[in-house]
Short mmCIF file of C-alpha atoms in Angstrom, two decimals:
data_model
loop_
_atom_site.label_atom_id
_atom_site.label_comp_id
_atom_site.label_asym_id
_atom_site.label_seq_id
_atom_site.Cartn_x
_atom_site.Cartn_y
_atom_site.Cartn_z
CA THR A 17 73.51 177.97 97.12
CA GLU A 18 74.92 180.95 95.65
CA ASN A 19 75.91 178.95 92.47
CA PHE A 20 72.16 178.18 92.02
CA THR A 21 70.85 181.43 92.65
CA GLN A 22 69.77 182.89 89.20
CA SER A 23 67.62 185.74 88.03
CA ALA A 24 64.30 184.75 86.79
CA ASP A 25 65.39 185.18 82.85
CA GLN A 26 67.96 182.68 83.13
CA LYS A 27 65.99 179.75 84.52
CA THR A 28 65.74 177.02 82.12
CA ASP A 29 64.80 173.41 82.20
CA ASP A 30 68.32 172.36 81.99
CA ASP A 31 69.18 173.75 85.32
CA TRP A 32 69.79 171.86 88.22
CA VAL A 33 67.85 172.23 91.32
CA ARG A 34 68.41 170.79 94.80
CA LEU A 35 66.18 168.73 96.97
CA THR A 36 67.33 168.49 100.63
CA SER A 37 66.17 165.73 103.24
CA THR A 38 65.93 166.22 106.98
CA ASP A 39 68.99 164.15 107.56
CA GLY A 40 71.40 166.59 105.65
CA PHE A 41 71.39 164.99 102.27
CA SER A 42 71.06 166.85 99.06
CA PHE A 43 69.75 165.62 95.65
CA MET A 44 70.53 167.31 92.62
CA VAL A 45 68.20 166.91 89.85
CA LYS A 46 67.35 168.75 86.50
CA ARG A 47 64.46 171.36 86.69
CA ASN A 48 62.59 169.27 84.18
CA VAL A 49 62.80 166.21 86.27
CA ALA A 50 61.82 168.04 89.38
CA THR A 51 58.90 169.73 87.94
CA ALA A 52 57.32 166.23 87.13
CA SER A 53 55.61 166.84 90.42
CA GLY A 54 53.12 169.62 90.20
CA THR A 55 53.84 170.73 93.91
CA LEU A 56 57.59 170.95 93.36
CA LYS A 57 56.85 172.73 89.99
CA SER A 58 54.80 175.51 91.62
CA MET A 59 57.43 175.64 94.52
CA LEU A 60 60.15 176.24 92.05
CA SER A 61 58.71 178.22 89.23
CA ALA A 62 59.76 181.56 88.50
CA GLU A 63 56.59 183.22 88.97
CA SER A 64 56.06 182.32 92.65
CA ASP A 65 57.37 184.07 95.47
CA PHE A 66 58.62 181.13 97.34
CA SER A 67 62.09 181.07 98.65
CA GLU A 68 62.63 177.75 96.91
CA ALA A 69 62.06 179.46 93.68
CA LEU A 70 64.77 181.96 94.34
CA SER A 71 67.35 179.67 95.65
CA ASN A 72 66.33 176.66 93.58
CA THR A 73 66.56 174.61 96.57
CA CYS A 74 63.47 172.70 97.75
CA PRO A 75 63.59 171.27 101.45
CA ILE A 76 61.76 168.28 101.92
CA ASN A 77 60.66 166.96 105.17
CA GLU A 78 61.43 163.46 104.88
CA ARG A 79 64.57 161.05 105.31
CA ALA A 80 67.06 160.83 102.41
CA SER A 81 65.78 157.35 101.47
CA VAL A 82 62.34 158.72 100.73
CA VAL A 83 63.70 161.79 98.91
CA GLU A 84 66.01 159.64 96.87
CA LYS A 85 63.25 157.35 95.84
CA VAL A 86 61.10 160.32 94.85
CA CYS A 87 63.88 161.70 92.73
CA GLU A 88 64.25 158.47 91.07
CA TYR A 89 60.64 158.00 90.30
CA MET A 90 60.56 161.59 89.06
CA ALA A 91 63.42 160.82 86.57
CA PHE A 92 61.70 157.43 85.59
CA LYS A 93 58.55 159.25 84.76
CA THR A 94 60.16 162.12 82.97
CA TYR A 95 62.21 159.70 80.84
CA TYR A 96 59.19 157.71 79.89
CA ASP A 97 56.58 160.45 79.43
CA SER A 98 58.78 161.65 76.43
CA ALA A 99 58.99 158.22 75.00
CA GLY A 100 56.89 157.63 71.83
CA PRO A 101 53.66 155.79 71.87
CA ASN A 102 55.20 152.53 70.60
CA VAL A 103 58.03 152.28 73.14
CA GLU A 104 57.39 149.52 75.72
CA ILE A 105 57.25 150.99 79.21
CA PRO A 106 58.78 148.67 81.68
CA VAL A 107 56.16 149.32 84.42
CA ASN A 108 57.34 146.74 86.65
CA GLU A 109 60.90 147.79 86.61
CA PHE A 110 60.41 150.51 89.08
CA ILE A 111 58.63 148.06 91.47
CA GLU A 112 61.77 146.21 91.92
CA ARG A 113 63.44 149.53 92.75
CA ILE A 114 61.39 150.25 95.69
CA PRO A 115 62.71 148.29 98.64
CA PRO A 116 60.01 146.97 100.96
CA GLU A 117 61.36 148.81 103.95
CA VAL A 118 60.99 151.92 102.32
CA ALA A 119 57.65 151.25 100.53
CA LEU A 120 55.46 151.71 103.49
CA GLU A 121 57.10 154.87 104.69
CA LEU A 122 57.24 156.31 101.39
CA TYR A 123 53.56 155.74 100.94
CA VAL A 124 52.63 157.34 103.99
CA SER A 125 54.82 160.30 103.58
CA LEU A 126 53.43 160.81 100.07
CA THR A 127 49.96 160.94 101.31
CA ARG A 128 50.75 163.09 104.49
CA PHE A 129 52.92 165.49 102.20
CA ARG A 130 50.18 165.69 99.84
CA ARG A 131 47.76 166.92 102.31
CA ALA A 132 50.32 169.43 103.88
CA CYS A 133 51.07 170.87 100.35
CA LEU A 134 47.46 171.15 99.57
CA LEU A 135 46.94 173.14 102.73
CA ILE A 136 49.90 175.30 101.95
CA ARG A 137 48.47 175.92 98.42
CA ARG A 138 45.47 176.90 99.81
CA ILE A 139 47.02 179.47 102.31
CA CYS A 140 49.40 180.72 99.43
CA CYS A 141 46.24 181.21 97.18
CA PHE A 142 44.59 182.93 99.89
CA ARG A 143 47.74 185.08 100.60
CA ILE A 144 48.28 185.98 96.91
CA ALA A 145 44.67 186.88 96.60
CA ASP A 146 45.16 189.19 99.24
CA TYR A 147 47.38 191.28 97.24
CA MET B 12 52.63 166.70 96.88
CA PHE B 13 53.69 163.76 94.78
CA ASN B 14 50.16 162.50 94.08
CA ASP B 15 49.74 164.64 91.26
CA LEU B 16 52.85 162.97 89.61
CA GLN B 17 50.46 161.19 87.40
CA LEU B 18 48.23 163.09 85.08
CA PRO B 19 45.34 161.26 83.42
CA GLY B 20 46.55 159.83 80.14
CA HIS B 21 49.80 159.00 81.58
CA ARG B 22 50.87 155.32 81.28
CA LEU B 23 52.87 155.12 84.44
CA PRO B 24 51.29 154.33 87.74
CA THR B 25 51.89 156.94 90.31
CA LEU B 26 54.44 156.49 93.17
CA VAL B 27 51.66 156.14 95.60
CA GLN B 28 50.34 153.24 93.64
CA TYR B 29 53.89 151.60 93.38
CA CYS B 30 54.26 152.05 96.97
CA GLN B 31 50.91 150.38 97.72
CA ARG B 32 51.99 147.47 95.36
CA VAL B 33 55.13 146.79 97.09
CA ALA B 34 53.76 147.07 100.47
CA SER B 35 50.89 144.59 99.67
CA ALA B 36 53.34 142.26 98.25
CA HIS B 37 55.73 142.11 101.30
CA VAL B 38 53.09 142.14 104.03
CA GLU B 39 52.81 138.38 103.62
CA CYS B 40 56.54 137.27 103.78
CA THR B 41 57.53 135.09 106.46
CA CYS B 42 60.75 136.65 107.89
CA CYS B 43 59.98 138.92 110.69
CA SER B 44 62.85 140.92 112.22
CA GLU B 45 63.38 143.43 114.80
CA SER B 46 61.81 146.73 113.85
CA LYS B 47 64.21 149.49 113.83
CA LEU B 48 62.64 152.03 111.57
CA PHE B 49 59.54 154.03 112.45
CA PHE B 50 57.13 151.99 110.13
CA THR B 51 58.60 148.95 108.93
CA SER B 52 61.11 146.23 109.77
CA VAL B 53 64.80 146.07 108.70
CA GLU B 54 65.57 144.18 105.70
CA ILE B 55 67.91 141.09 106.09
CA GLU B 56 67.34 139.17 102.83
CA PRO B 57 66.01 141.03 99.88
CA TYR B 58 63.22 138.65 99.28
CA ASP B 59 62.43 137.80 102.92
CA ILE B 60 61.24 141.17 104.16
CA ALA B 61 58.10 141.22 106.06
CA ILE B 62 56.31 144.16 107.64
CA SER B 63 56.28 143.48 111.40
CA SER B 64 54.65 146.61 112.67
CA LEU B 65 52.60 149.46 111.34
CA GLY B 66 53.57 151.77 113.94
CA ASP B 67 51.26 154.08 116.09
CA ASN B 68 50.90 156.97 113.90
CA LEU B 69 49.57 155.22 110.90
CA ARG B 70 46.02 155.90 109.99
CA PHE B 71 43.89 153.06 109.21
CA GLU B 72 42.59 154.36 105.72
CA LEU B 73 45.90 154.68 104.51
CA ILE B 74 46.88 151.16 105.49
CA LYS B 75 43.65 149.57 104.53
CA PRO B 76 44.28 148.82 100.94
CA VAL B 77 47.53 147.14 101.95
CA LEU B 78 45.68 145.02 104.57
CA THR B 79 42.79 143.73 102.41
CA GLY B 80 45.31 141.50 100.52
CA CYS B 81 46.79 139.78 103.33
CA SER B 82 46.43 136.44 105.16
CA PRO B 83 44.55 136.05 108.32
CA GLU B 84 47.70 135.43 110.11
CA THR B 85 49.45 138.38 109.08
CA LEU B 86 46.41 140.63 109.78
CA SER B 87 46.28 139.00 113.26
CA ARG B 88 50.11 139.60 113.74
CA LEU B 89 49.94 143.15 112.68
CA GLU B 90 47.01 143.77 114.89
CA ASN B 91 48.92 142.43 117.94
CA THR B 92 51.89 144.77 117.17
CA SER B 93 49.80 147.82 116.25
CA PRO B 94 46.99 147.83 118.75
CA ASN B 95 45.56 151.01 117.30
CA ILE B 96 44.44 149.49 114.18
CA ALA B 97 42.82 146.43 115.72
CA ASN B 98 39.69 148.59 116.51
CA ASN B 99 39.01 149.10 112.94
CA THR B 100 39.65 145.74 111.43
CA SER B 101 36.21 144.33 111.89
CA GLU B 102 35.33 144.96 108.28
CA LEU B 103 38.51 143.10 107.12
CA TRP B 104 37.65 140.03 109.20
CA LYS B 105 34.14 139.86 107.84
CA ASP B 106 35.41 139.99 104.21
CA MET B 107 37.99 137.47 105.12
CA CYS B 108 35.22 135.05 106.64
CA PHE B 109 33.14 135.54 103.40
CA LYS B 110 36.03 134.83 101.27
CA CYS B 111 37.26 131.71 103.09
CA TYR B 112 34.07 130.22 104.16
CA PRO B 113 31.55 130.62 101.54
CA LEU B 114 29.14 128.11 103.02
CA ALA B 115 29.03 129.91 106.26
CA ALA B 116 28.56 133.12 104.16
CA ASP B 117 25.39 131.62 102.47
CA ARG B 118 24.18 130.92 105.77
CA TYR B 119 24.72 134.32 107.01
CA HIS B 120 23.08 135.95 104.16
CA SER B 121 20.12 133.77 104.27
CA GLY B 122 19.58 134.56 108.02
CA LEU B 123 20.44 131.36 109.55
CA LEU B 124 23.72 132.85 111.18
CA GLU B 125 23.36 136.03 113.14
CA GLU B 126 25.94 138.71 113.37
CA PRO B 127 28.74 137.60 115.45
CA GLU B 128 30.16 140.04 118.15
CA SER B 129 33.53 139.89 116.65
CA TRP B 130 34.16 138.83 113.19
CA ARG B 131 37.55 138.03 114.00
CA ASP B 132 36.54 135.41 116.55
CA GLN B 133 34.14 134.10 114.20
CA PHE B 134 36.64 133.59 111.46
CA PHE B 135 38.94 131.59 113.89
CA ALA B 136 35.74 129.48 114.91
CA LEU B 137 35.13 128.63 111.52
CA ARG B 138 38.64 127.64 110.77
CA HIS B 139 38.46 125.36 113.91
CA GLU B 140 35.37 123.75 112.84
CA GLU B 141 36.73 123.16 109.36
CA ALA B 142 40.00 121.72 110.57
CA LYS B 143 37.82 119.12 112.88
CA ARG B 144 35.98 117.98 109.92
CA PHE B 145 38.99 117.48 107.83
CA GLU B 146 40.64 115.47 110.54
CA GLU B 147 37.63 113.30 110.84
CA LEU B 148 37.21 112.64 107.25
CA GLY B 149 40.91 112.05 107.13
CA SER B 150 40.76 109.35 109.86
CA ARG B 151 37.66 107.75 108.29
CA LEU B 152 39.54 107.46 104.86
CA ARG B 153 42.71 106.26 106.58
CA HIS B 154 40.71 103.41 108.33
CA GLN B 155 38.96 102.51 105.17
CA ARG B 156 42.37 102.28 103.39
CA ILE B 157 43.74 99.98 106.14
CA GLU B 158 40.89 97.64 105.91
CA ALA B 159 41.17 97.52 102.19
CA GLU B 160 44.86 96.56 102.63
CA GLU B 161 44.20 93.99 105.16
CA ARG B 162 41.69 92.35 102.85
CA LYS B 163 44.11 92.49 100.12
CA LYS B 164 46.83 90.89 102.21
CA GLU B 165 44.78 87.94 103.14
CA LYS B 166 44.23 87.28 99.49
CA GLU B 167 47.90 87.33 98.69
CA VAL B 168 50.20 84.34 98.18
CA LYS B 169 51.86 83.50 101.58
CA LEU B 170 55.32 81.82 102.02
CA THR B 171 55.28 78.87 104.29
CA ASP B 172 57.48 75.89 105.00
CA ARG B 173 54.84 73.68 106.14
CA MET B 174 52.78 71.12 103.95
CA PRO B 175 49.25 72.00 103.37
CA PRO B 176 46.71 69.57 104.50
CA SER B 177 46.11 67.07 101.87
CA LYS B 178 42.91 67.14 100.01
CA ARG B 179 42.41 63.51 99.25
CA PRO B 180 43.13 60.54 101.55
CA ARG B 181 46.17 58.59 100.31
CA GLY B 182 44.60 55.59 99.04
CA TRP B 183 47.43 53.74 97.37
CA GLN B 184 50.83 52.92 98.01
CA PRO B 185 53.94 53.49 95.97
CA HIS B 186 54.86 49.81 95.58
CA PRO B 187 51.97 47.57 95.58
CA PRO B 188 52.99 43.93 96.57
CA ARG B 189 54.26 41.65 93.75
CA LYS B 190 51.98 39.29 92.23
CA THR B 191 52.69 35.83 92.22
CA LEU B 192 52.73 33.77 88.98
CA PHE B 193 49.32 32.23 89.90
CA GLN B 194 47.84 35.66 90.55
CA LYS B 195 48.91 37.13 87.28
CA THR B 196 47.75 34.12 85.34
CA ARG B 197 44.46 34.31 86.91
CA THR B 198 43.88 38.04 86.28
CA GLU B 199 44.76 37.64 82.69
CA ALA B 200 42.54 34.60 82.20
CA SER B 201 39.78 36.51 83.71
CA LYS B 202 40.07 39.66 81.23
CA ILE B 203 40.12 37.10 78.38
CA GLN B 204 37.19 35.51 79.66
CA LYS B 205 35.27 38.81 80.15
CA THR B 206 36.06 40.09 76.90
CA ILE B 207 36.02 37.16 74.57
CA ILE B 208 33.87 34.38 76.12
CA PRO B 209 31.52 36.12 78.42
CA SER B 210 29.15 33.07 78.52
CA VAL B 211 31.45 30.17 79.04
CA LYS B 212 33.00 29.81 82.19
CA LEU B 213 35.54 27.10 82.26
CA LEU B 214 38.01 28.36 84.81
CA PRO B 215 37.84 26.84 88.34
CA PRO B 216 36.83 29.41 90.90
CA PRO B 217 40.00 31.16 92.22
CA PRO B 218 41.21 29.60 95.46
CA PRO B 219 40.55 31.71 98.47
CA SER B 220 44.12 32.10 99.38
CA SER B 221 46.31 33.33 96.64
CA SER B 222 49.54 32.67 98.49
CA SER B 223 49.57 29.07 97.56
CA PRO B 224 49.97 28.76 94.07
CA CYS B 225 48.74 25.42 93.36
CA VAL B 226 48.07 24.96 89.50
CA ILE B 227 45.23 22.97 88.52
CA VAL B 228 45.26 21.96 84.92
CA LYS B 229 42.34 20.44 83.54
CA THR B 230 42.33 18.68 80.30
CA VAL B 231 39.05 19.17 78.47
CA ALA B 232 38.47 17.29 75.23
CA TYR B 233 37.01 19.31 72.60
CA ARG B 234 36.20 18.10 69.36
CA ARG B 235 36.26 20.32 66.36
CA PRO B 236 35.13 19.01 62.84
CA PRO B 237 37.90 20.24 60.63
CA SER B 238 40.67 19.33 62.97
CA THR B 239 41.07 17.65 66.17
CA SER B 240 42.57 19.18 69.11
CA SER B 241 43.73 16.90 71.79
CA SER B 242 45.10 19.54 74.40
CA VAL B 243 43.67 22.51 75.68
CA THR B 244 47.11 23.58 76.17
CA SER B 245 47.61 23.73 72.38
CA SER B 246 46.42 27.12 71.59
CA GLU B 247 46.73 27.10 67.70
CA PRO B 248 44.42 24.96 65.61
CA SER B 249 46.45 21.97 64.49
CA ARG B 250 45.44 20.12 61.35
CA SER B 251 47.53 17.34 62.35
CA PRO B 252 47.84 15.47 65.61
CA THR B 253 50.01 17.01 67.99
CA ARG B 254 53.16 15.11 66.68
CA SER B 255 55.32 18.16 66.32
CA PRO B 256 53.53 20.86 68.06
CA PRO B 257 56.51 23.22 68.09
CA ALA B 258 57.10 22.87 64.53
CA ARG B 259 53.47 23.27 63.65
CA ARG B 260 53.13 26.00 65.94
CA SER B 261 55.94 27.87 64.58
CA HIS B 262 54.65 27.32 61.30
CA VAL B 263 51.11 28.34 62.17
CA ILE B 264 52.82 31.13 63.90
CA LYS B 265 54.61 32.27 60.65
CA ASP B 266 51.55 32.04 58.77
CA HIS B 267 49.13 33.72 60.87
CA THR B 268 50.96 36.24 62.74
CA PRO B 269 50.17 39.52 61.20
CA PRO B 270 53.38 41.26 60.06
CA GLY B 271 54.98 43.89 61.92
CA THR B 272 54.16 42.51 65.44
CA PRO B 273 56.08 40.27 67.72
CA PRO B 274 55.53 36.72 67.46
CA GLN B 275 53.64 36.68 70.73
CA PRO B 276 50.54 34.32 70.88
CA SER B 277 48.45 37.13 72.16
CA PRO B 278 44.89 36.28 72.67
CA ILE B 279 43.90 38.84 70.22
CA HIS B 280 46.05 37.77 67.34
CA LEU B 281 45.14 34.01 67.92
CA ALA B 282 41.52 34.79 67.74
CA HIS B 283 42.04 35.61 63.95
CA GLN B 284 44.01 32.32 63.50
CA PRO B 285 40.91 30.03 63.23
CA ASN B 286 39.44 32.37 60.33
CA ASN B 287 42.70 31.63 58.41
CA SER B 288 43.49 28.33 59.18
CA SER B 289 40.17 26.48 59.31
CA ALA B 290 37.14 26.54 57.25
CA GLY B 291 35.60 29.33 59.51
CA LYS B 292 34.84 27.73 62.76
CA LYS B 293 36.13 29.35 65.66
CA ASP B 294 38.00 27.48 68.31
CA PRO B 295 37.64 29.67 71.40
CA MET B 296 39.20 27.08 73.41
CA SER B 297 42.46 27.76 71.60
CA THR B 298 42.64 31.27 73.11
CA LEU B 299 42.57 29.85 76.55
CA PHE B 300 45.51 29.62 78.83
CA MET B 301 47.84 31.05 76.33
CA PRO B 302 50.44 32.63 78.18
CA LYS B 303 51.36 36.21 77.12
CA HIS B 304 55.06 35.87 78.20
CA ARG B 305 57.50 33.16 77.90
CA ALA B 306 58.09 33.40 81.51
CA HIS B 307 54.61 32.26 82.29
CA SER B 308 54.51 29.58 79.94
CA GLN B 309 54.47 26.07 81.64
CA ARG B 310 55.57 24.41 78.33
CA PRO B 311 59.16 23.08 78.37
CA ILE B 312 61.61 25.21 76.65
CA GLN B 313 62.03 23.81 72.88
CA PRO B 314 65.46 22.92 71.89
CA HIS B 315 64.86 24.04 68.36
CA GLY B 316 65.42 27.59 69.49
CA ILE B 317 62.05 28.48 67.97
CA GLN B 318 60.43 31.16 70.38
CA THR B 319 57.19 30.37 71.49
CA ARG B 320 56.55 33.74 72.58
#
């Protein structure tokens, strides 16, 4: 993790960030990919005081299969977001990439995590507001 | 956390939406394997996966969109494996009833059917009723079809080796008994008599038994003005006495026989002879007793070789 610790000035979108899962896997993604998710973006942003931002590592409380799919989706989204308006987006391509045995788990974890993150945000905002 | 992956204006569905789609698509599949994961079943074949259990911690609101698209069997199965969900599925069963049985839905909406205690039970009762009705209709159709086939078979051509009953009684025999000479002569004479001389009856009455051919020849003298005929047996009008009947006859025959026909002293031909030979007076007697065939002729065979046929 020391390699990824950088000062606030040197953080660029080309950097790699790490997402870790509960069963010990780590996923390295580009920062611009990770920031496709607003929650991760705020967790990793330089302005925040989160430890994740300092270490460029974001632990995710899910299994590796779930985290992997999330990374895949973020990469997919980042790629096609920057595509021109005339480019045909293979929307159904990603459906094939979700194995059915992960789909339900992923679905539930997303919704659960969302609630948890919203809660954390509120807490953080409250805490920041204190200052 | 990842719900905000899609902002308005983006063309990609969210990951949540993707997951919902995949889950809905696979909730129906037939293969059902041991559940090793917390939520879903283990994959065996990529396309045979099915969700066998929803686990204990799953909140119903989350899974509801996935369950609305599934079949009654699947819903029932998931209820059995995840009992915590069973309490909340009433709405789903109601929707399923309305979707599958619109007639019953109409009755419910118009007030004829009252709210059932369990929509799930109601659904299965409706299904049972419909199956019974189909079975009834099916058996009726089958019965009608069998009857129609039987009727058709009756009209078909059937193979048999027995003779059918004959429609007409067999009235004749293949070989009627041969007629004797006398009988033949008699039948021919009667024909001639009927056609040409309807009024004159000169033939003796036929003997009662036809088995004894006794020939009765009756000589009748008949006087004709232009010529004399002494014998009934001479059929042609002879201008001279019967000195040489054969010669005269042959001569006469030559004159009077119409060309192209065999020189047979047929009654018809001889009927024309008087016209040619005499002034015009018919000699109907001449046509009497003229045998058609040489075999029937009672005249002796002439030595000149001239056929009297």
